[in-house]
Coordinates of C-alpha atoms and ligand atoms in Angstrom, one line a residue:
X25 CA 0.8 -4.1 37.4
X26 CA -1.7 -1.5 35.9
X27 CA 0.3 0.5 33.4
X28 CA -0.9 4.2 32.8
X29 CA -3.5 4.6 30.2
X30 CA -2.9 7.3 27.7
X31 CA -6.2 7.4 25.2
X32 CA -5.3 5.6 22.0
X33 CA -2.0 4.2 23.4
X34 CA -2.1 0.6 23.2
X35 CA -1.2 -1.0 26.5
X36 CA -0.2 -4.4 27.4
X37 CA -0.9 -5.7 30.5
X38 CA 0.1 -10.0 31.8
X39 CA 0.3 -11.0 28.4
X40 CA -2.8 -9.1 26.8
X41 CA -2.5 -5.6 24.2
X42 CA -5.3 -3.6 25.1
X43 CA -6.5 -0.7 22.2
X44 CA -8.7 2.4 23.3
X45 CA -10.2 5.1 21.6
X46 CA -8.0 8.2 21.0
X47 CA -10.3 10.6 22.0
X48 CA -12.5 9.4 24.6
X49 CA -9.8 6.2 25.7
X50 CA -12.7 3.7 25.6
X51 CA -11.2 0.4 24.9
X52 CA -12.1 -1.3 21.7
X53 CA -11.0 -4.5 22.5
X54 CA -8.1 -6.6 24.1
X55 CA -6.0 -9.5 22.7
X56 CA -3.4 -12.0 23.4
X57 CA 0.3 -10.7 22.8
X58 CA 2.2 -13.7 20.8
X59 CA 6.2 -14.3 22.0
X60 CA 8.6 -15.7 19.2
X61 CA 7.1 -19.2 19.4
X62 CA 3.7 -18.6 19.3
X63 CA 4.8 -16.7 15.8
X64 CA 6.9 -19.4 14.5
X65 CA 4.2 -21.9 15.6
X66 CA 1.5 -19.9 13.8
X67 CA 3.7 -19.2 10.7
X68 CA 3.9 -23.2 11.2
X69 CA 0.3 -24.0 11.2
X70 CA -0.3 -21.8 7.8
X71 CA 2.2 -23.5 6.2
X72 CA -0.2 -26.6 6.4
X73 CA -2.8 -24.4 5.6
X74 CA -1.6 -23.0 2.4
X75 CA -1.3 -26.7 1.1
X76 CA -5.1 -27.3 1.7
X77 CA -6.1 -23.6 0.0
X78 CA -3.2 -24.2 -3.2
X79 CA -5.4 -27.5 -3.5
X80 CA -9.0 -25.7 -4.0
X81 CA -7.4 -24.2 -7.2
X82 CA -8.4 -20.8 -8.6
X83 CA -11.7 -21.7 -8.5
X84 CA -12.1 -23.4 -5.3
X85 CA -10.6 -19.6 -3.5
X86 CA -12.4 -17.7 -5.9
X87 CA -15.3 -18.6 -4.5
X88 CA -14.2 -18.6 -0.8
X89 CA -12.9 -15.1 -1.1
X90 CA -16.2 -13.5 -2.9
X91 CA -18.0 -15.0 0.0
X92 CA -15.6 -13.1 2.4
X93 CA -16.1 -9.8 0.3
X94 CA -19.9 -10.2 0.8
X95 CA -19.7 -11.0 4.1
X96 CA -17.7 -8.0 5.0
X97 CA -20.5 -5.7 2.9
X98 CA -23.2 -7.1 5.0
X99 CA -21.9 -6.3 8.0
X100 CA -20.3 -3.1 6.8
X101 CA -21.9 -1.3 9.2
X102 CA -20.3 -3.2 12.2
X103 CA -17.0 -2.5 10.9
X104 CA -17.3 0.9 10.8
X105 CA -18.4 1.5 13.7
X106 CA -15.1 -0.6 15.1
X107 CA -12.8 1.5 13.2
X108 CA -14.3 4.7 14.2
X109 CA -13.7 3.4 18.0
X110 CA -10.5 1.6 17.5
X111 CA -8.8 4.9 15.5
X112 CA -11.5 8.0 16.2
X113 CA -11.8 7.5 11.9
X114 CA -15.4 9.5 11.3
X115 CA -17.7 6.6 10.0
X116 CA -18.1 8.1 6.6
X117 CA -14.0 7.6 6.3
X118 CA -14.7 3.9 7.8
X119 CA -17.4 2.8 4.8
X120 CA -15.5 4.3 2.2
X121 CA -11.5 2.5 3.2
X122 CA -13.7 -0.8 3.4
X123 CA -15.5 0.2 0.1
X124 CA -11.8 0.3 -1.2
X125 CA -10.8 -3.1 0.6
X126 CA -13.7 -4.7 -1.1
X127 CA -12.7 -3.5 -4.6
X128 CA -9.6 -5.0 -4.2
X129 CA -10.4 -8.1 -2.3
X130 CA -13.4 -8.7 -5.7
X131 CA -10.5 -7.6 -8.2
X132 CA -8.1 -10.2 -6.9
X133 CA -10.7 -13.0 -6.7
X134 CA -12.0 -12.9 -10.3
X135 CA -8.0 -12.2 -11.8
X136 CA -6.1 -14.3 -10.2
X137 CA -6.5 -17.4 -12.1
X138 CA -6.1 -15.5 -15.4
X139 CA -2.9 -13.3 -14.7
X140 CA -1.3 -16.4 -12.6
X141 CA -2.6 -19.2 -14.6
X142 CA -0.1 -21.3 -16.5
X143 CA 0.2 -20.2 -19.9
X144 CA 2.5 -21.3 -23.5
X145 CA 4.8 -19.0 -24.6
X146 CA 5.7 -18.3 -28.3
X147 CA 8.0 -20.6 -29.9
X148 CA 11.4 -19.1 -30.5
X149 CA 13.4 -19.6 -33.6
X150 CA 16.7 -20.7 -32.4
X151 CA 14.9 -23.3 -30.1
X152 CA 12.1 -23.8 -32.0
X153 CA 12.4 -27.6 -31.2
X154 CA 10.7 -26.7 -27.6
X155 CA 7.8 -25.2 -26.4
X156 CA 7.8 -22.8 -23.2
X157 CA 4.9 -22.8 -20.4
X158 CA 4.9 -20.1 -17.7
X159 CA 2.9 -20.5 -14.2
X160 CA 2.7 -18.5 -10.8
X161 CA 3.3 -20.9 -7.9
X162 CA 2.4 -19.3 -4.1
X163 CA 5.3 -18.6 -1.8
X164 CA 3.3 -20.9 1.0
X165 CA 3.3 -18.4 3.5
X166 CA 2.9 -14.7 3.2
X167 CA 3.3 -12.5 6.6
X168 CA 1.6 -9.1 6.4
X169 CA 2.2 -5.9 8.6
X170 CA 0.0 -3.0 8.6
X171 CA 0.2 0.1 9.7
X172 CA -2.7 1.8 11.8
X173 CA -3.8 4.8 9.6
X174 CA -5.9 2.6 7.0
X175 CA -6.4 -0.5 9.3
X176 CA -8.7 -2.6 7.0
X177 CA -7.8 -0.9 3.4
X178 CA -3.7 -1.4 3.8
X179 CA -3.9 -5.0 4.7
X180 CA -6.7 -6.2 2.8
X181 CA -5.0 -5.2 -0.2
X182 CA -1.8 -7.9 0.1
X183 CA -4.0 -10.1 1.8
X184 CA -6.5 -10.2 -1.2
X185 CA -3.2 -10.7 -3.8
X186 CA -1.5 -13.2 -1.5
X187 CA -4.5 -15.1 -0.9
X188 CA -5.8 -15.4 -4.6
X189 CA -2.2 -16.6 -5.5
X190 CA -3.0 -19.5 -3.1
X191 CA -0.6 -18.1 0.0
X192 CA -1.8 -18.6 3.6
X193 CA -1.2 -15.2 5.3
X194 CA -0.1 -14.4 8.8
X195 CA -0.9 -11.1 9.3
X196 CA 0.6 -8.2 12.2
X197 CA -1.9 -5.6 12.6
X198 CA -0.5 -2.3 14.3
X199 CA -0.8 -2.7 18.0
X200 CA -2.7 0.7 17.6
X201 CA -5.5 -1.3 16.0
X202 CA -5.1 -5.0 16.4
X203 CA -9.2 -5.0 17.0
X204 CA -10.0 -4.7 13.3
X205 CA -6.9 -6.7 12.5
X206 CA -8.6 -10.0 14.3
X207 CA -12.4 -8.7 13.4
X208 CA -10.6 -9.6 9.5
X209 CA -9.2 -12.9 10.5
X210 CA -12.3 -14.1 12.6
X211 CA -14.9 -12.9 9.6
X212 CA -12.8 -14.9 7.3
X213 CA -12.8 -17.7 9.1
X214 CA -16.4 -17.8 9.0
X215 CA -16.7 -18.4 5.6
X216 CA -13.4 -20.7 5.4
X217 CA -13.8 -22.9 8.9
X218 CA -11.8 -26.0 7.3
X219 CA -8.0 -24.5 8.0
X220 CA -6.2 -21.2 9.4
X221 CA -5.8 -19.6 6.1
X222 CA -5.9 -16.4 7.6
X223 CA -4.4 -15.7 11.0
X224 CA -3.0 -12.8 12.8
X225 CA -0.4 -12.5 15.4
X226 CA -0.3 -9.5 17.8
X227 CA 1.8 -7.1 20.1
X228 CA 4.4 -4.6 19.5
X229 CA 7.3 -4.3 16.9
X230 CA 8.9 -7.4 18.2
X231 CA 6.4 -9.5 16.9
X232 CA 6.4 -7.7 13.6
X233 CA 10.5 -8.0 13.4
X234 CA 10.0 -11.9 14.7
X235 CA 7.2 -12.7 11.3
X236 CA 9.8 -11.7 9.4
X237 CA 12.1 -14.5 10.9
X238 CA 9.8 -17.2 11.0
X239 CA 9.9 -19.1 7.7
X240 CA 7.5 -16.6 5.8
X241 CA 8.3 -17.0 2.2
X242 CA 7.6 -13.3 1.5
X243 CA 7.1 -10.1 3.7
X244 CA 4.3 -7.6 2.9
X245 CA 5.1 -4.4 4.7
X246 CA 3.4 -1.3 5.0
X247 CA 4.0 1.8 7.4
X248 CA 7.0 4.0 8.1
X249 CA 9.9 4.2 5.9
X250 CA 12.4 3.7 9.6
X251 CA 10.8 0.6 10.2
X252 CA 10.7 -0.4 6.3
X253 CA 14.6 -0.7 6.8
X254 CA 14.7 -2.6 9.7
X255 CA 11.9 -4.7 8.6
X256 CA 14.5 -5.1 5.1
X257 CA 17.4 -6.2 7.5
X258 CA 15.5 -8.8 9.4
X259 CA 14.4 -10.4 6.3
X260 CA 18.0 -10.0 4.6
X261 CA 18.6 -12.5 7.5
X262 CA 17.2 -15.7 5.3
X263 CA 16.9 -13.8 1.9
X264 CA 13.3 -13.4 2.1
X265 CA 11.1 -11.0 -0.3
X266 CA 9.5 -8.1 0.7
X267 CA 7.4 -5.4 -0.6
X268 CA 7.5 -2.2 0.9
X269 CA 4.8 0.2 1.0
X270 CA 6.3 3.2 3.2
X271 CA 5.7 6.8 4.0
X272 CA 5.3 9.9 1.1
X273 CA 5.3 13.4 0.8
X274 CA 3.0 14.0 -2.1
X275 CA 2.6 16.6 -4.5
X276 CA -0.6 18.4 -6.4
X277 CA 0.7 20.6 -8.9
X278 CA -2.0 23.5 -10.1
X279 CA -1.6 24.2 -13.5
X280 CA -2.6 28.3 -15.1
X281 CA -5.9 25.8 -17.1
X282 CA -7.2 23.7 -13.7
X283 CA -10.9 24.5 -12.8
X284 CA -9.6 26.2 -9.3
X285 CA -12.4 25.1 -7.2
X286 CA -12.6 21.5 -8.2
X287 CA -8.6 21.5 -7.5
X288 CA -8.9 23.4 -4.1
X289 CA -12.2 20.7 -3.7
X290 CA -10.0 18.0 -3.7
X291 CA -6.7 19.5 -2.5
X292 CA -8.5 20.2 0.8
X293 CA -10.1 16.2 0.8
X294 CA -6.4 14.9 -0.4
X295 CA -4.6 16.8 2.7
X296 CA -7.4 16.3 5.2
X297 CA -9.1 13.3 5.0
X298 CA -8.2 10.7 8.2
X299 CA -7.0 14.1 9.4
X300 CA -3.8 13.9 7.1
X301 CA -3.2 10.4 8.3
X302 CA -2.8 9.1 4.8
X303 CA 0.2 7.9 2.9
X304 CA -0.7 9.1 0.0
X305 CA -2.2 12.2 1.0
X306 CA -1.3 15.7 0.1
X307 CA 1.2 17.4 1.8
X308 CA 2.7 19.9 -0.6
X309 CA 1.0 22.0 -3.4
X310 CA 2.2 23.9 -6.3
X311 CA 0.2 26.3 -8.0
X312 CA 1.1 28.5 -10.9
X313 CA 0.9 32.4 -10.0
X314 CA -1.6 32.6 -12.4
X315 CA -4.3 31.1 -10.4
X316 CA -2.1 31.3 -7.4
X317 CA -3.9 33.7 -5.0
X318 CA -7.5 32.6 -6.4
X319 CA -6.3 28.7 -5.7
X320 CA -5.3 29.7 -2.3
X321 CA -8.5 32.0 -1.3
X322 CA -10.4 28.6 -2.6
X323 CA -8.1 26.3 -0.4
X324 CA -8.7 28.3 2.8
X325 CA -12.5 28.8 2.8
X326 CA -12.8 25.2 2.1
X327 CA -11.0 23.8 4.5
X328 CA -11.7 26.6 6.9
X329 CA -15.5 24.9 6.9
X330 CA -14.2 21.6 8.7
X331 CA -14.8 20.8 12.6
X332 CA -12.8 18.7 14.5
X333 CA -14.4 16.0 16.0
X334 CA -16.8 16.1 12.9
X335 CA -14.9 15.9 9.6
X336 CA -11.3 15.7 11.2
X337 CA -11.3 13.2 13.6
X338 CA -8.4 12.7 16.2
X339 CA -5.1 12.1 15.4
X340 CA -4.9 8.2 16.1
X341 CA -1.3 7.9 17.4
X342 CA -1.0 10.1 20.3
X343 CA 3.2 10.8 19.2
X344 CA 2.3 12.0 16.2
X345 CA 0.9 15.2 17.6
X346 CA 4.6 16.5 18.7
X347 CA 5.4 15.8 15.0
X348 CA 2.5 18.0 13.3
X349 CA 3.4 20.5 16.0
X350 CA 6.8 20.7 15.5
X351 CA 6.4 20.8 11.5
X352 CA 4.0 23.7 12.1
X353 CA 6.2 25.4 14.3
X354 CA 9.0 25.0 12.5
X355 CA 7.5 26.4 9.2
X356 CA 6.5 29.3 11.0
X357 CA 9.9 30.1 12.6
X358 CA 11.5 29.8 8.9
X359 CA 8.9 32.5 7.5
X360 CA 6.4 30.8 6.0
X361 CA 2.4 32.3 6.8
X362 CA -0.4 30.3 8.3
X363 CA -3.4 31.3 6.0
X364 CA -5.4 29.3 8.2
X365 CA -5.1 27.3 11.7
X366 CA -1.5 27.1 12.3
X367 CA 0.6 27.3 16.0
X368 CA -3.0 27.0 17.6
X369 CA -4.3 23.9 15.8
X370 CA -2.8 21.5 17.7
X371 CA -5.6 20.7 20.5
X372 CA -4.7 17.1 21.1
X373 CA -6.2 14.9 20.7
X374 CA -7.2 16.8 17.0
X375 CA -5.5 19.6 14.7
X376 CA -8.0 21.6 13.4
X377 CA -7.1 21.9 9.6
X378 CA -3.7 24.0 8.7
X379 CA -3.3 26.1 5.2
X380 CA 0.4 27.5 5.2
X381 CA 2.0 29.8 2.3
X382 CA 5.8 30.6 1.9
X383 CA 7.2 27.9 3.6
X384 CA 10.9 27.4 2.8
X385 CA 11.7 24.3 1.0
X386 CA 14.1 23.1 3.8
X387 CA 11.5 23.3 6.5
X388 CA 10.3 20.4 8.0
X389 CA 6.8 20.7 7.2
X390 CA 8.7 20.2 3.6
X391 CA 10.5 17.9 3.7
X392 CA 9.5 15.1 5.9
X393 CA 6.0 12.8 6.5
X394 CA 3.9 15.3 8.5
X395 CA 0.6 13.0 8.6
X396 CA -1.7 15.7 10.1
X397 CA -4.3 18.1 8.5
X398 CA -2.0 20.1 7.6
X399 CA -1.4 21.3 3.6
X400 CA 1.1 24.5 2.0
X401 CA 0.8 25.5 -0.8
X402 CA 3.7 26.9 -2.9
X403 CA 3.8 29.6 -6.1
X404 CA 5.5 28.6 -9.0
X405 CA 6.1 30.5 -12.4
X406 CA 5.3 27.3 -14.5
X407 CA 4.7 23.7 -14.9
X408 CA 8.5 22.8 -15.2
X409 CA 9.1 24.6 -11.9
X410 CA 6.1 22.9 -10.0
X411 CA 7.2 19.4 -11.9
X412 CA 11.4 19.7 -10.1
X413 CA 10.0 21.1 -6.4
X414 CA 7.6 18.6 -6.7
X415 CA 10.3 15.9 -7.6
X416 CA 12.9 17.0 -5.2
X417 CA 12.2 14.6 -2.3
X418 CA 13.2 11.4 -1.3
X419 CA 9.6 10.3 -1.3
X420 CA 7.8 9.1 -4.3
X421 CA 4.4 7.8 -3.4
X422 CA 1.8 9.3 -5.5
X423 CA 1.0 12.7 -6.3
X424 CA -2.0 14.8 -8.7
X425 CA -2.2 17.0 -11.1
X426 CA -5.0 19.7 -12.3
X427 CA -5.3 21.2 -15.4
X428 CA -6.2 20.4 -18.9
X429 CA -4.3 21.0 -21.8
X430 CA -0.8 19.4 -20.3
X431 CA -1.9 17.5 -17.4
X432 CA -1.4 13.8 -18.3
X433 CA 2.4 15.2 -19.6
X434 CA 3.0 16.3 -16.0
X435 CA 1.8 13.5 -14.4
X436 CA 4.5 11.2 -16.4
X437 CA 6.9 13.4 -15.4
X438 CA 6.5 13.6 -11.6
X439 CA 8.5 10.7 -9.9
X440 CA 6.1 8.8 -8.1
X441 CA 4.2 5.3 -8.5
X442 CA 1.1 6.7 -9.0
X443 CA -0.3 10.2 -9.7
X444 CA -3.9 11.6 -10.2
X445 CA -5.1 14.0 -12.8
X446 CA -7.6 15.9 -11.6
X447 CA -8.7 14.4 -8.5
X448 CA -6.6 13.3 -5.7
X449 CA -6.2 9.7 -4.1
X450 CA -8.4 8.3 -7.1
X451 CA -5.7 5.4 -8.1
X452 CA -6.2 3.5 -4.4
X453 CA -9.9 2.1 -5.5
X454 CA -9.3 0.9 -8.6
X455 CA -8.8 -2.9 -8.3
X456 CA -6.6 -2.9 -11.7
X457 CA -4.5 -0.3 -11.3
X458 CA -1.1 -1.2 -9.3
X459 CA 0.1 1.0 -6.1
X460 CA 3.6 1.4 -4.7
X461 CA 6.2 3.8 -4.5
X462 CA 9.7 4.5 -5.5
X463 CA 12.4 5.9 -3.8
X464 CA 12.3 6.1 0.4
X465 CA 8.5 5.3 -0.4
X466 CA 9.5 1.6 -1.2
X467 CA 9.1 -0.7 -3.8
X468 CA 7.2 -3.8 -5.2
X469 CA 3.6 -3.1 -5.8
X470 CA 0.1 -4.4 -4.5
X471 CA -3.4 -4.2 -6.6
X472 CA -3.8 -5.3 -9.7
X473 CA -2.0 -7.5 -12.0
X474 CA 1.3 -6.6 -10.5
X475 CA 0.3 -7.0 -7.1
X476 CA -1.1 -10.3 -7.6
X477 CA 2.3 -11.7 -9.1
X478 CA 4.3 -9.8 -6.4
X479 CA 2.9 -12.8 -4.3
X480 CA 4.1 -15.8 -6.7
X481 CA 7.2 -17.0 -8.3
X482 CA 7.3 -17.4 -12.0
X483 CA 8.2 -21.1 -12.9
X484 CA 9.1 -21.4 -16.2
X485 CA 9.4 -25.1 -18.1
X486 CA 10.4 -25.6 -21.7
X487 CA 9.1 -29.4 -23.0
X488 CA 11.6 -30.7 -25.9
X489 CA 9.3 -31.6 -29.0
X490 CA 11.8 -32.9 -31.2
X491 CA 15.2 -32.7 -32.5
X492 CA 17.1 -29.9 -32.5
X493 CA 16.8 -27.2 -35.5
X494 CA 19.9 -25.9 -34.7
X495 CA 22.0 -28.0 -32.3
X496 CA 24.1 -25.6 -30.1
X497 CA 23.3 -27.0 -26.0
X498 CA 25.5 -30.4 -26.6
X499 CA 28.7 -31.7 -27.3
X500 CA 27.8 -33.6 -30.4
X501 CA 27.3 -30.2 -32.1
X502 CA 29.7 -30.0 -35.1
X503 CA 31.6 -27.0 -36.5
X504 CA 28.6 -26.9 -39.3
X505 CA 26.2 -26.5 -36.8
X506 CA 27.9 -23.5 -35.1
X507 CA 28.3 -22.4 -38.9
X508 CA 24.6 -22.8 -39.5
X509 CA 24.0 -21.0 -36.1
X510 CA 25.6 -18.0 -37.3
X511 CA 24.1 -17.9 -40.8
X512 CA 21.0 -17.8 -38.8
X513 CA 22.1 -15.4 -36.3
X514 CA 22.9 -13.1 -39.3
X515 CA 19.5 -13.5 -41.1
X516 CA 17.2 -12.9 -38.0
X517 CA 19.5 -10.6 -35.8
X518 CA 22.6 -9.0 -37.9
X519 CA 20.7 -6.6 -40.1
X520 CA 20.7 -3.3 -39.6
Ligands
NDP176 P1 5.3 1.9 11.5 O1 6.4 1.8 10.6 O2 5.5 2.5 12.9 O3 4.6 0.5 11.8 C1 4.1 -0.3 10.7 C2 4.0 -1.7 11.2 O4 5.3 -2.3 11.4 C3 3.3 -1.9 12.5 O5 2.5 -3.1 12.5 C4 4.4 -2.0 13.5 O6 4.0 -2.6 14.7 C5 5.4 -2.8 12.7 N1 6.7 -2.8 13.2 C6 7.3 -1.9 14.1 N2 8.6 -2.2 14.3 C7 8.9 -3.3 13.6 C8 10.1 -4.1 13.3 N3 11.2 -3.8 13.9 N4 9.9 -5.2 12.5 C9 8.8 -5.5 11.9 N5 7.6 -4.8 12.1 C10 7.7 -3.7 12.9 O7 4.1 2.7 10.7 P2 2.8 3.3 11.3 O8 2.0 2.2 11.8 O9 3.1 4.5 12.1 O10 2.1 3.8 9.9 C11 2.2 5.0 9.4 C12 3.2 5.0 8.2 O11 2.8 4.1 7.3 C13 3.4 6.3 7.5 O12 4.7 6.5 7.2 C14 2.6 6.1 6.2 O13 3.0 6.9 5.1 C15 2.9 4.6 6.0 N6 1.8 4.1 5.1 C16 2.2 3.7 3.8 C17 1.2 3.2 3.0 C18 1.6 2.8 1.6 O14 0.8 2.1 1.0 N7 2.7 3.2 1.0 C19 -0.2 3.1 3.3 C20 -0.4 3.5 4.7 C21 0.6 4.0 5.5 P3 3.6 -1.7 16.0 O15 2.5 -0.8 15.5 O16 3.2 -2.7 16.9 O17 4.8 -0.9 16.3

């Protein structure tokens, strides 16, 4: 049977998930839907995997994955171009997500053997008779699911952290762009033909819900903060890990001393680049009153100079469009002003970019993940204002700040796992710095040191180097020894 073919809506016809353009709805590729078994049987064949990659040691995967990173510069190019058919992403969006992957991929690489290496711990007093060693030994199997807005940047990031640990990975692309999801697994295994170090598994939720069921040691998960807590309860199942990256509703606060065009400059990129479709883009801003109308003039020129179909590609997931509608409709009905675009943006398959002003705090366009170009922009009387409407969401993804004097002081005080001071986004390519959320945004973290141990266990081991100082784990201490341990106690601990 020939199923309907909506552009951009993956289809699945006998056994196969085809993925089209969302504009035009020329395909961009087709591939093999997996059923339960074929996931368990892949999970399977990684688990022998990831006991041929543990043994090449830091070095040996070093290596391996810096060849990967250069092979995927080479043929940048032909990824672009992919993405931009597989998700309508303009090609300049395409380079620089895989410039980002590539940081992180490089950053993991060269780190992982000196954040996860084993190490000797400081000798403590009251068991100074031992020393202590700490290493970082792989989960085995890592299963990764990605979401469809930053198909090569979201999962190359746990992919690079899991991999450097010395985890095989099984990774679950979005069925919206399962193309660039295999273009990943096939490029790698070019450069490591020996095992399946890297595989993917395809088709629709199921198949995400059935990775997490399969004997993965730990569960990578980024997308939607709905399916972040059904993806928590299948895992709950067997006890396995997970870190969740899910949705945000970020925050730029303008302070009265930010350089107004460089803030609007890069309030109008955070909101509107990938057409909105970014986790951690901007979604609220609020500027002092102040520089409030000049910020706003700024804004609404800037992004007023942006085509659709040039800058703003389509919106990828055709469902998404009744959402952006129905968040700009249902700011508009509250009271809140469209300064620019607004109930006649929504063209499918684009929205041509939205500015909107007075928008009560209980709308929709507030409150929840809009993920379209859309941006409003709030007046505040002060810093400690912007700082608690900022704050009061569920979300806590990232989040920017502009101004100079007191910048850094509001960034520490907005509740989020990452904020920018004057830029937006900036923290997602910086290989070192770790990225996650709190809150309904999720938690655990990937990049960085932190994201390279979120994909090992700590094993600790004391070795026993001679008698005891202080004998207190043994029934052959004596009531002098426990009177000795509390003289110590005294000396070291008891003073005040
Ligand atoms: P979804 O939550 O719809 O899907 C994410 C992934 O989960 C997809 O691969 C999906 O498969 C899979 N999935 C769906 N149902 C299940 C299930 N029951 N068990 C296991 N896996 C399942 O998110 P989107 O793809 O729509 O991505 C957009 C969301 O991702 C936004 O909320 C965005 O904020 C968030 N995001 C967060 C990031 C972060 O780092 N914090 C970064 C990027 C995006 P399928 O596609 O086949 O349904």
């Amino acid at each position: 049977m020939t199923a309907t073919r909506v552009p951009g809506t993956p289809v699945v016809e006998d056994g196969v998930l085809i993925s089209t353009n969302p504009a035009s709805g020329a395909e961009a590729g087709r591939v093999p839907v997996a059923d339960t078994e074929a996931v368990t049987e892949t999970v399977r064949r990684a688990a022998e995997a990831a006991r041929w990659w543990q043994s090449l040691g830091y070095d040996g995967r070093r290596e391996r994955l810096l060849r990967w990173r250069s092979l995927i510069v080479r043929r940048i190019e032909e990824l672009a171009e992919l993405t931009t058919l597989e998700t309508g992403k303009p090609h300049g969006d395409a380079v620089v997500e895989t410039t980002g992957a590539v940081e992180h991929l490089d950053w993991a690489a060269r780190n992982a053997k000196r954040v996860l290496g084993p190490r000797r711990t400081r000798t403590r007093l009251l068991v100074a008779e031992h020393t202590g060693h700490v290493e970082y030994q792989p989960y085995g199997v890592v299963g990764v699911i990605g979401p469809w807005n930053y198909p090569i940047l979201t999962p190359v990031g746990p992919i690079s952290g899991a991999l450097a640990a010395g985890n095989a990975v099984v990774l679950k692309p979005s069925e919206y762009t399962p193309i660039i999801g295999q273009w990943l697994v096939d490029t790698f295994a070019e450069v490591v033909p020996e095992q399946p170090v890297l595989q993917a598994v395809h088709g629709l939720g199921d198949v995400g819900a059935a990775l997490c069921r399969s004997g993965v040691g730990k569960i990578s998960f980024t997308g939607s903060t709905a399916t972040a807590k059904k993806v928590l309860a299948a895992c709950a199942e067997n006890l396995v890990p997970a870190v969740i990256e899910a949705g945000g509703k970020d925050a730029l606060i303008v302070d009265a001393d930010a350089d107004i065009q460089a803030a609007a400059e890069a309030a109008v990129w955070g909101a509107m680049t990938n057409a909105g479709q970014t986790c951690i883009g901007i979604e609220r801003v609020y500027a002092v009153a102040p520089i409030y109308d000049a910020f706003v003039n700024a804004v609404t020129e800037k992004a007023g100079k942006l085509r659709t179909g040039e800058e703003i590609g389509p919106i990828t997931m055709p469902r998404q469009i009744d959402v952006i509608r129905e968040h700009i409709d249902d700011a508009l009905a509250k009271g809140g002003k469209a300064v620019l675009g607004g109930a006649d943006a929504v063209q499918p398959p684009y929205v041509s970019p939205t500015v909107l002003v007075d928008v009560p705090a209980d709308s929709s366009e507030m409150r929840d993940e809009t993920f379209g170009p859309t941006l409003t922009i709030t007046k505040v009387a002060d810093a400690n204002e912007a700082i608690e409407k900022a704050n009061d969401t569920p979300y806590g993804l990232g989040g920017a700040v502009f101004g100079k004097k007191n910048a850094v002081r509001i960034a520490r005080r907005l509740r989020s796992g990452m904020v920018a001071v004057n830029s937006t986004l900036s923290f997602v390519g910086m290989g070192n710095l770790p990225f996650g959320g709190v809150g309904e945004s999720g938690y655990g973290r990937i990049h960085g040191e932190d994201g390279l141990r979120e994909f090992a266990r700590s094993k600790s081991i004391t070795v026993r180097r001679g008698p005891s100082v202080l004998p207190a784990m043994t029934f052959e201490r004596t009531p002098a020894n426990i009177a000795n341990i509390i003289k110590t106690l005294r000396i070291l601990y008891g003073r005040k």
